[in-house]
PDB file of C-alpha atoms and ligand atoms in Angstrom:
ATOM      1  CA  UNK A   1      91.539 101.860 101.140  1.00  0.00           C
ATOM      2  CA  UNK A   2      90.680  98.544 103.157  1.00  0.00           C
ATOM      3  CA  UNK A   3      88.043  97.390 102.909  1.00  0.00           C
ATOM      4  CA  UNK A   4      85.092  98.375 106.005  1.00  0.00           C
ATOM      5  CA  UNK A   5      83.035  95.065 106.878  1.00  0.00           C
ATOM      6  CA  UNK A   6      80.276  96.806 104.904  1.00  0.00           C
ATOM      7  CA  UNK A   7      82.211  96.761 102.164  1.00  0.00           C
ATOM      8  CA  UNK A   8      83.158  93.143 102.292  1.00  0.00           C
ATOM      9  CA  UNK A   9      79.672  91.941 103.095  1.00  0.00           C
ATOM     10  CA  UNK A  10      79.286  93.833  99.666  1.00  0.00           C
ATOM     11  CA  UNK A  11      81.557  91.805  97.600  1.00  0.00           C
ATOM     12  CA  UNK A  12      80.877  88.075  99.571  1.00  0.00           C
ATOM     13  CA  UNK A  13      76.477  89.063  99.057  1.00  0.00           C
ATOM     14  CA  UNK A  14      77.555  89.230  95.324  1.00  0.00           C
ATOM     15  CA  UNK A  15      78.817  85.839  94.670  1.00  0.00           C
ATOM     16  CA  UNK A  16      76.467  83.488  94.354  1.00  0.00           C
ATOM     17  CA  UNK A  17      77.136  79.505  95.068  1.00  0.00           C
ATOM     18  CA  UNK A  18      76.040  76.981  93.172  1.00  0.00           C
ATOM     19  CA  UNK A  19      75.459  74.054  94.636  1.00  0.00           C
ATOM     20  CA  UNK A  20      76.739  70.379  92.644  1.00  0.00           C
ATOM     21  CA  UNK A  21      78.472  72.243  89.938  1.00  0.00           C
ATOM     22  CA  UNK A  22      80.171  71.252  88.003  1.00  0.00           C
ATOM     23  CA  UNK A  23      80.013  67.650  89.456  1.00  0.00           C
ATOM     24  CA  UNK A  24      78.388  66.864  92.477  1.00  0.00           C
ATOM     25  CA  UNK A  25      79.786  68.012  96.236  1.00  0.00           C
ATOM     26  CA  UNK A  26      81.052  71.355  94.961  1.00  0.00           C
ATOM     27  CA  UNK A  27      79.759  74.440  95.943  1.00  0.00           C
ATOM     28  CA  UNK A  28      81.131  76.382  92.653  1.00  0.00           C
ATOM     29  CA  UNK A  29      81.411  80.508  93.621  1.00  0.00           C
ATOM     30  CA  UNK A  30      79.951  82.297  91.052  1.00  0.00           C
ATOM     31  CA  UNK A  31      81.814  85.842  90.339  1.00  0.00           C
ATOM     32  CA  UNK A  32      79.291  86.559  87.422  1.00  0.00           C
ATOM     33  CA  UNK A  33      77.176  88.256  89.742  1.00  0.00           C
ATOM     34  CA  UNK A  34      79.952  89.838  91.222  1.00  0.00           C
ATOM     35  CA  UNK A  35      80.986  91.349  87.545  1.00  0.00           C
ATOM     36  CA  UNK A  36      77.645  92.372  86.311  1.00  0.00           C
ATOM     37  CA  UNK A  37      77.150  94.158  90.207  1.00  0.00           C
ATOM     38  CA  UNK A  38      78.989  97.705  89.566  1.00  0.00           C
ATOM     39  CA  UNK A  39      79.015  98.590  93.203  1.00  0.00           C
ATOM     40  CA  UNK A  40      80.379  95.464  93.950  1.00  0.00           C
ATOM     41  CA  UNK A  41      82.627  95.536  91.412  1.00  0.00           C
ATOM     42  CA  UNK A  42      83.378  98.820  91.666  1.00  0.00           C
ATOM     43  CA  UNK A  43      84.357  98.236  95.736  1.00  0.00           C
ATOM     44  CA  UNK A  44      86.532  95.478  94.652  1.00  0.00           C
ATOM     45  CA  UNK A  45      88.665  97.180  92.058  1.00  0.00           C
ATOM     46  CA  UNK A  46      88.838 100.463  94.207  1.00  0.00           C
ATOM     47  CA  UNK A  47      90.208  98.929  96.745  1.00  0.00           C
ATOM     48  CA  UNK A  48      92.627  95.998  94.605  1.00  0.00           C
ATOM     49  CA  UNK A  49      93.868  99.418  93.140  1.00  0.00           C
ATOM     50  CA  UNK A  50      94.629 101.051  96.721  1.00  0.00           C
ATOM     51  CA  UNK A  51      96.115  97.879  97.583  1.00  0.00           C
ATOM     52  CA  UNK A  52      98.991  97.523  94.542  1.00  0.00           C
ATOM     53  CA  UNK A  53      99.832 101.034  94.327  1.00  0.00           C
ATOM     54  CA  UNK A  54     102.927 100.959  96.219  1.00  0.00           C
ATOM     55  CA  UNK A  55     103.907  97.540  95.427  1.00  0.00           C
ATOM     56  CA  UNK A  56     105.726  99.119  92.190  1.00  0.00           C
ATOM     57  CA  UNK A  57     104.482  96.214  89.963  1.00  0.00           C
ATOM     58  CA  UNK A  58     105.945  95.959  86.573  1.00  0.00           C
ATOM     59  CA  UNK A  59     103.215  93.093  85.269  1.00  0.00           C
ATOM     60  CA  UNK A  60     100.224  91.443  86.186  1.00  0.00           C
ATOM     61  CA  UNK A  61      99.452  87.864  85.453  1.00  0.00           C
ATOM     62  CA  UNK A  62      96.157  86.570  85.210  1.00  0.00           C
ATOM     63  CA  UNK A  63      95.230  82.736  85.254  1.00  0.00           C
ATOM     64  CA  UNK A  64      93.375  81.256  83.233  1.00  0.00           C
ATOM     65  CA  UNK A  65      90.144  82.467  82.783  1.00  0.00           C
ATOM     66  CA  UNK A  66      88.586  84.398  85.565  1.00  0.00           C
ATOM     67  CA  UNK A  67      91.989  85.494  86.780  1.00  0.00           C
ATOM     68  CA  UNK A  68      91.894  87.341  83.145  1.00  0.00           C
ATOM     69  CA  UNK A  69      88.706  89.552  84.181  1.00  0.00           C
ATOM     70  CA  UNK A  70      89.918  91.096  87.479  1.00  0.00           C
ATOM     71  CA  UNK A  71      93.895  91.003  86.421  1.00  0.00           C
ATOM     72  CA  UNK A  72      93.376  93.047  83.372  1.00  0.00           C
ATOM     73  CA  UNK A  73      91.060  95.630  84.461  1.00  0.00           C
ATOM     74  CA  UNK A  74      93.704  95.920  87.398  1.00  0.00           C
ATOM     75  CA  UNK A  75      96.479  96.253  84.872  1.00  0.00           C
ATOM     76  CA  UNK A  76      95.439  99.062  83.232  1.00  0.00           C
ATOM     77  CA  UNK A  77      93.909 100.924  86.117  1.00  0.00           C
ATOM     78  CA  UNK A  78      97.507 100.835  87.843  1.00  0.00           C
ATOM     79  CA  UNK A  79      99.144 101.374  83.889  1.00  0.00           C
ATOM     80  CA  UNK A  80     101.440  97.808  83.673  1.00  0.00           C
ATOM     81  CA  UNK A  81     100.997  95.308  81.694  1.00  0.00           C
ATOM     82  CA  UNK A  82      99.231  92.476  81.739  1.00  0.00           C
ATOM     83  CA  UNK A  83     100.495  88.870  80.876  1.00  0.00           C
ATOM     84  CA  UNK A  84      97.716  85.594  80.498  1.00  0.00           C
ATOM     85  CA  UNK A  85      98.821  81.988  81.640  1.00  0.00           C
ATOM     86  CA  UNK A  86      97.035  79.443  79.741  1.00  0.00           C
ATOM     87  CA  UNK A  87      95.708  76.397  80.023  1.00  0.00           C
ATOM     88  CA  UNK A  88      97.699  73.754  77.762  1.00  0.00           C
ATOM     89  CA  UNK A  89      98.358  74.334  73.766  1.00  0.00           C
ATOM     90  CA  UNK A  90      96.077  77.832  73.621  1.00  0.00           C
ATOM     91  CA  UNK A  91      99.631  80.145  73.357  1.00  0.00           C
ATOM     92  CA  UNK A  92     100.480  80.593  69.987  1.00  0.00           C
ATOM     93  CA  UNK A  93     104.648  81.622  70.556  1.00  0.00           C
ATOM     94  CA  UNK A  94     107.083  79.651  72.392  1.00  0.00           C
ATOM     95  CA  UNK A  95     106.242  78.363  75.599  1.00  0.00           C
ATOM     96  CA  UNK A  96     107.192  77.102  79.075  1.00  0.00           C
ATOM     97  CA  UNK A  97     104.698  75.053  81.140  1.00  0.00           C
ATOM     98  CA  UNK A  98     104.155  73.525  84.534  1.00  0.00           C
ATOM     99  CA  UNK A  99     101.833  70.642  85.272  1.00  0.00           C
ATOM    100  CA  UNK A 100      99.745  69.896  88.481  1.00  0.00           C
ATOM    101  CA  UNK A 101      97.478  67.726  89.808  1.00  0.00           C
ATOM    102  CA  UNK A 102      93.867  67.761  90.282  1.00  0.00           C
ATOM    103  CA  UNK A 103      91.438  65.524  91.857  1.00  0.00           C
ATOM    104  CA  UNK A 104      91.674  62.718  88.929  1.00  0.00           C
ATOM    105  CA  UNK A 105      95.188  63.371  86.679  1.00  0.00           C
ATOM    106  CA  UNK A 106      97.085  66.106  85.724  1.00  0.00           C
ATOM    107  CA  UNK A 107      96.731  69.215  83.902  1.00  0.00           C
ATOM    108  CA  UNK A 108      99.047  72.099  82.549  1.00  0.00           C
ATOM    109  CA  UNK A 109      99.345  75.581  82.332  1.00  0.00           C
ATOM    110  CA  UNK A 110     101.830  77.811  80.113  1.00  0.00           C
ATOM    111  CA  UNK A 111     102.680  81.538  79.751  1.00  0.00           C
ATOM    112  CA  UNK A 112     104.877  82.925  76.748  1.00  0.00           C
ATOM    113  CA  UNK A 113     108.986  82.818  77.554  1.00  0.00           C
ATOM    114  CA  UNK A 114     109.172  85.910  77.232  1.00  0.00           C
ATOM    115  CA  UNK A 115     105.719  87.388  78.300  1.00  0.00           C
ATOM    116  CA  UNK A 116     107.809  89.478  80.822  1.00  0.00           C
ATOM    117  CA  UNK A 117     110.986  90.205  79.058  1.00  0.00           C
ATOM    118  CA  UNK A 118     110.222  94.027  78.510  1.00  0.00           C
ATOM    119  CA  UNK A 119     111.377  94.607  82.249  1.00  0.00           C
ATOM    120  CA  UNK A 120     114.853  93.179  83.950  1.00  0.00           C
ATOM    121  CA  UNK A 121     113.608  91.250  87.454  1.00  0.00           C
ATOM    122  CA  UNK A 122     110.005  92.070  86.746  1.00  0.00           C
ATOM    123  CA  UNK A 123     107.722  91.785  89.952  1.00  0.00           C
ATOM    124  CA  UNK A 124     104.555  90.514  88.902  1.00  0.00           C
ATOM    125  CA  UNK A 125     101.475  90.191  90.887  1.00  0.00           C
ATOM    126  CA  UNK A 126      99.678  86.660  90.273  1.00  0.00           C
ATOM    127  CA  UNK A 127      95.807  87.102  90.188  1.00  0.00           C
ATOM    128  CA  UNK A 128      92.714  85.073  90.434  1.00  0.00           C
ATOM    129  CA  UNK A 129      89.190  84.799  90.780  1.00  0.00           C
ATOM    130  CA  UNK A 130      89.641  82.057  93.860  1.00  0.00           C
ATOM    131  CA  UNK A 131      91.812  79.841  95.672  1.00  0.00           C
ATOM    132  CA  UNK A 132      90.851  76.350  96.658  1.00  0.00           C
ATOM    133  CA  UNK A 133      93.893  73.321  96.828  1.00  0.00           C
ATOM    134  CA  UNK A 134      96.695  76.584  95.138  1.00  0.00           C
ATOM    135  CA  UNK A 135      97.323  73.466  92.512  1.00  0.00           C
ATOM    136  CA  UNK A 136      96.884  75.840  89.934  1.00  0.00           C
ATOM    137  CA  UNK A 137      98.238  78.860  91.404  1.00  0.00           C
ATOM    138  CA  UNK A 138     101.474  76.957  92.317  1.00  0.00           C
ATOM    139  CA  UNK A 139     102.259  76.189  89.247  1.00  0.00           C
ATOM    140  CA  UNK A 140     101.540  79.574  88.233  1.00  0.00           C
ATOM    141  CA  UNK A 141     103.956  81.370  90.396  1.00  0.00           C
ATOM    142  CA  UNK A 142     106.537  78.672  89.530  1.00  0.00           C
ATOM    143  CA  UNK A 143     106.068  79.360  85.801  1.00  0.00           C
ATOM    144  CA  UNK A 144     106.525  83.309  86.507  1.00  0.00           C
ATOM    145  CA  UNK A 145     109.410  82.346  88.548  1.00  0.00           C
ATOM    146  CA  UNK A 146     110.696  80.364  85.911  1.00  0.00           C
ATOM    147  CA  UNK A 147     110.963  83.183  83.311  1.00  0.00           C
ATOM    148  CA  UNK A 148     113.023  85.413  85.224  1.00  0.00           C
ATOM    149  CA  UNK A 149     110.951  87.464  87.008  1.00  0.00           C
ATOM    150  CA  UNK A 150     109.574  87.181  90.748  1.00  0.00           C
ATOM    151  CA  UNK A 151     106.239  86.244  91.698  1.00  0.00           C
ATOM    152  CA  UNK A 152     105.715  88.889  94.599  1.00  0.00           C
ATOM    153  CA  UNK A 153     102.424  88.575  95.627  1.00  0.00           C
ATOM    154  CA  UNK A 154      99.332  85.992  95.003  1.00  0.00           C
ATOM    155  CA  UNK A 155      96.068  87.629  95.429  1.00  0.00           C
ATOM    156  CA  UNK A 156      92.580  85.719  95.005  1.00  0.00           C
ATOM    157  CA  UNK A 157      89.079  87.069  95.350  1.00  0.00           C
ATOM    158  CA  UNK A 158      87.993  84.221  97.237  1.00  0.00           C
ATOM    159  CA  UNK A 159      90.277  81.630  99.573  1.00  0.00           C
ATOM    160  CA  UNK A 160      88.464  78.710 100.524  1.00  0.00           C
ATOM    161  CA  UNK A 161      89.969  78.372 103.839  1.00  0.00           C
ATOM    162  CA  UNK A 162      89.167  74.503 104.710  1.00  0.00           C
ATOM    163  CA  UNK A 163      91.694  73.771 102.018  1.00  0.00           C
ATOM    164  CA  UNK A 164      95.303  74.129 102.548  1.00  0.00           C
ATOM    165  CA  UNK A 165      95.880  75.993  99.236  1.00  0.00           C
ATOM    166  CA  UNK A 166      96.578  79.173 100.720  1.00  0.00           C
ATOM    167  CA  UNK A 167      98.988  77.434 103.350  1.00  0.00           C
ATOM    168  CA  UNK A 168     101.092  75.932 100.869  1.00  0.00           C
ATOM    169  CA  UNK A 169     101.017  78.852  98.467  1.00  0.00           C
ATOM    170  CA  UNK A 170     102.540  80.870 101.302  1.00  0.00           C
ATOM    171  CA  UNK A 171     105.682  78.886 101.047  1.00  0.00           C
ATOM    172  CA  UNK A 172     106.350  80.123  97.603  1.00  0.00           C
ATOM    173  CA  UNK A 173     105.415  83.510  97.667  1.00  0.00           C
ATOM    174  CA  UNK A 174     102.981  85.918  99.607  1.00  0.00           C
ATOM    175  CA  UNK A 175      99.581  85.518  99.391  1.00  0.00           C
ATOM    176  CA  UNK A 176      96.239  88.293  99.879  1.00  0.00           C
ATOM    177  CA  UNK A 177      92.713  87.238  99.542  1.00  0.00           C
ATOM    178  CA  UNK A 178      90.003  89.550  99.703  1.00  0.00           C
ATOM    179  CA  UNK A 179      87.608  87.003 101.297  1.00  0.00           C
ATOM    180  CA  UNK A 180      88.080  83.550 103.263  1.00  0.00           C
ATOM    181  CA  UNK A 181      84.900  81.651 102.772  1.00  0.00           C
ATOM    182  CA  UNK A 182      84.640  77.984 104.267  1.00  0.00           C
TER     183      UNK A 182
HETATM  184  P1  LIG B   1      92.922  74.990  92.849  1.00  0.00           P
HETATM  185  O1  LIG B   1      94.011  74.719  91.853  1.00  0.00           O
HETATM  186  O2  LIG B   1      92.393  73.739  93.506  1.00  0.00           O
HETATM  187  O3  LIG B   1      93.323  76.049  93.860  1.00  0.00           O
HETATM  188  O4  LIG B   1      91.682  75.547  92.041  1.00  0.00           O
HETATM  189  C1  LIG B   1      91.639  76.873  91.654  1.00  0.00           C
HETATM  190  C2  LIG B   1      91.046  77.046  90.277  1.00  0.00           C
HETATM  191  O5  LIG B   1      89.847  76.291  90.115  1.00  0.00           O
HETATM  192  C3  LIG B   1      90.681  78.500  90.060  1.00  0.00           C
HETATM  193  O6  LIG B   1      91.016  78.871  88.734  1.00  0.00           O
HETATM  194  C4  LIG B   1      89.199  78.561  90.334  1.00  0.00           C
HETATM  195  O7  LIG B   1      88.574  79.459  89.448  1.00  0.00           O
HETATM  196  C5  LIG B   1      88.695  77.128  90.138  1.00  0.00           C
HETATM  197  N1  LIG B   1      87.849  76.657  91.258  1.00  0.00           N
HETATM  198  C6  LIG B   1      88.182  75.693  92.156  1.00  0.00           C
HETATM  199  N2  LIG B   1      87.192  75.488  93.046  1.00  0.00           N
HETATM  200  C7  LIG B   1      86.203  76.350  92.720  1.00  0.00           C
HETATM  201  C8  LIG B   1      84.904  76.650  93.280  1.00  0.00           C
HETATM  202  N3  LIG B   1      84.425  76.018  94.364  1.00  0.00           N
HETATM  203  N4  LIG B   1      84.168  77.619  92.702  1.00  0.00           N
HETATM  204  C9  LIG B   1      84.655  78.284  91.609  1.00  0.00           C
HETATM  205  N5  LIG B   1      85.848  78.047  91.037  1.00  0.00           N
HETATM  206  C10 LIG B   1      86.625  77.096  91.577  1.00  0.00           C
END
């Protein structure tokens, strides 16, 4: 199923922006609205369901911590499993982790070593809620990378296409978003 224009206006009507949050200058997307919206919601998952059907996915891994929502409700609707990365220190087993910058310093994110062991050359699908520099998401795909399995495809609710996130995501691996704002 892709998505009619109707469809989309749908989903992007749902999000709401919030202006100087959480510091000044941003306009912070709000998928709150979009979760608590079943048709919406609904729309979204139908189609992210139609989407990774043939893409013979073993895992799905969902950043840290609106990636979560939208990668686990994906998960089981297309029966895989579903694997968290984490921001820094919340994983309680053995770890690997990847920094990267943002605006002011670094941060880091982790998964488990063997969060995808349970399938030989797993493809995993990386999810989340948006993308805006692909800092995070970067370092996401390296750390799935890094385990042994292959990053096959990014996808992001929202791409915020003045940035060059999606760009430079694109060199690692392939990249879907449902909406470009700017
Ligand atoms: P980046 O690493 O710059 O691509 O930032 C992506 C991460 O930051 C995602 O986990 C987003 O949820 C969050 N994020 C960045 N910018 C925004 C924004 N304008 N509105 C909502 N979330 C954002």
């Amino acid at each position: 199923m892709t998505l009619s224009a109707n469809d989309k206006q749908i989903i992007e009507n749902s999000i709401r922006n919030i202006k100087d949050f959480p510091k000044e200058g941003i306009i912070f997307k709000d998928i709150t609205t979009l979760l608590n919206n079943k048709e919406a919601y609904g729309i979204l998952m139908k189609h992210l369901h139609h989407r990774y059907s043939s893409y013979n996915l073993d895992y799905i891994a969902g950043i840290d911590a609106r990636g979560f929502i939208f990668g686990a409700a994906l998960a089981q609707m297309l029966g895989i499993g579903f694997v968290p990365i984490r921001k820094k220190g919340k994983l309680p087993y053995t770890t690997i982790g990847e920094k990267y910058a943002l605006e002011y310093g670094v941060d880091e994110i982790e998964v488990h070593l063997d969060a995808f062991s349970g399938v030989e050359n797993a493809r995993v699908l990386l999810i989340d809620d948006l993308i805006a520099t692909g800092g995070t998401a970067n370092a996401a795909a390296t750390l799935v990378n890094q385990t042994g399995a292959k990053c096959v495809e990014a996808c992001f609710i929202l791409g915020l296409s003045f940035l060059d996130g999606i760009k430079n995501l694109s060199e690692k691996t392939d990249v879907y978003t449902v909406l470009e704002v700017d």
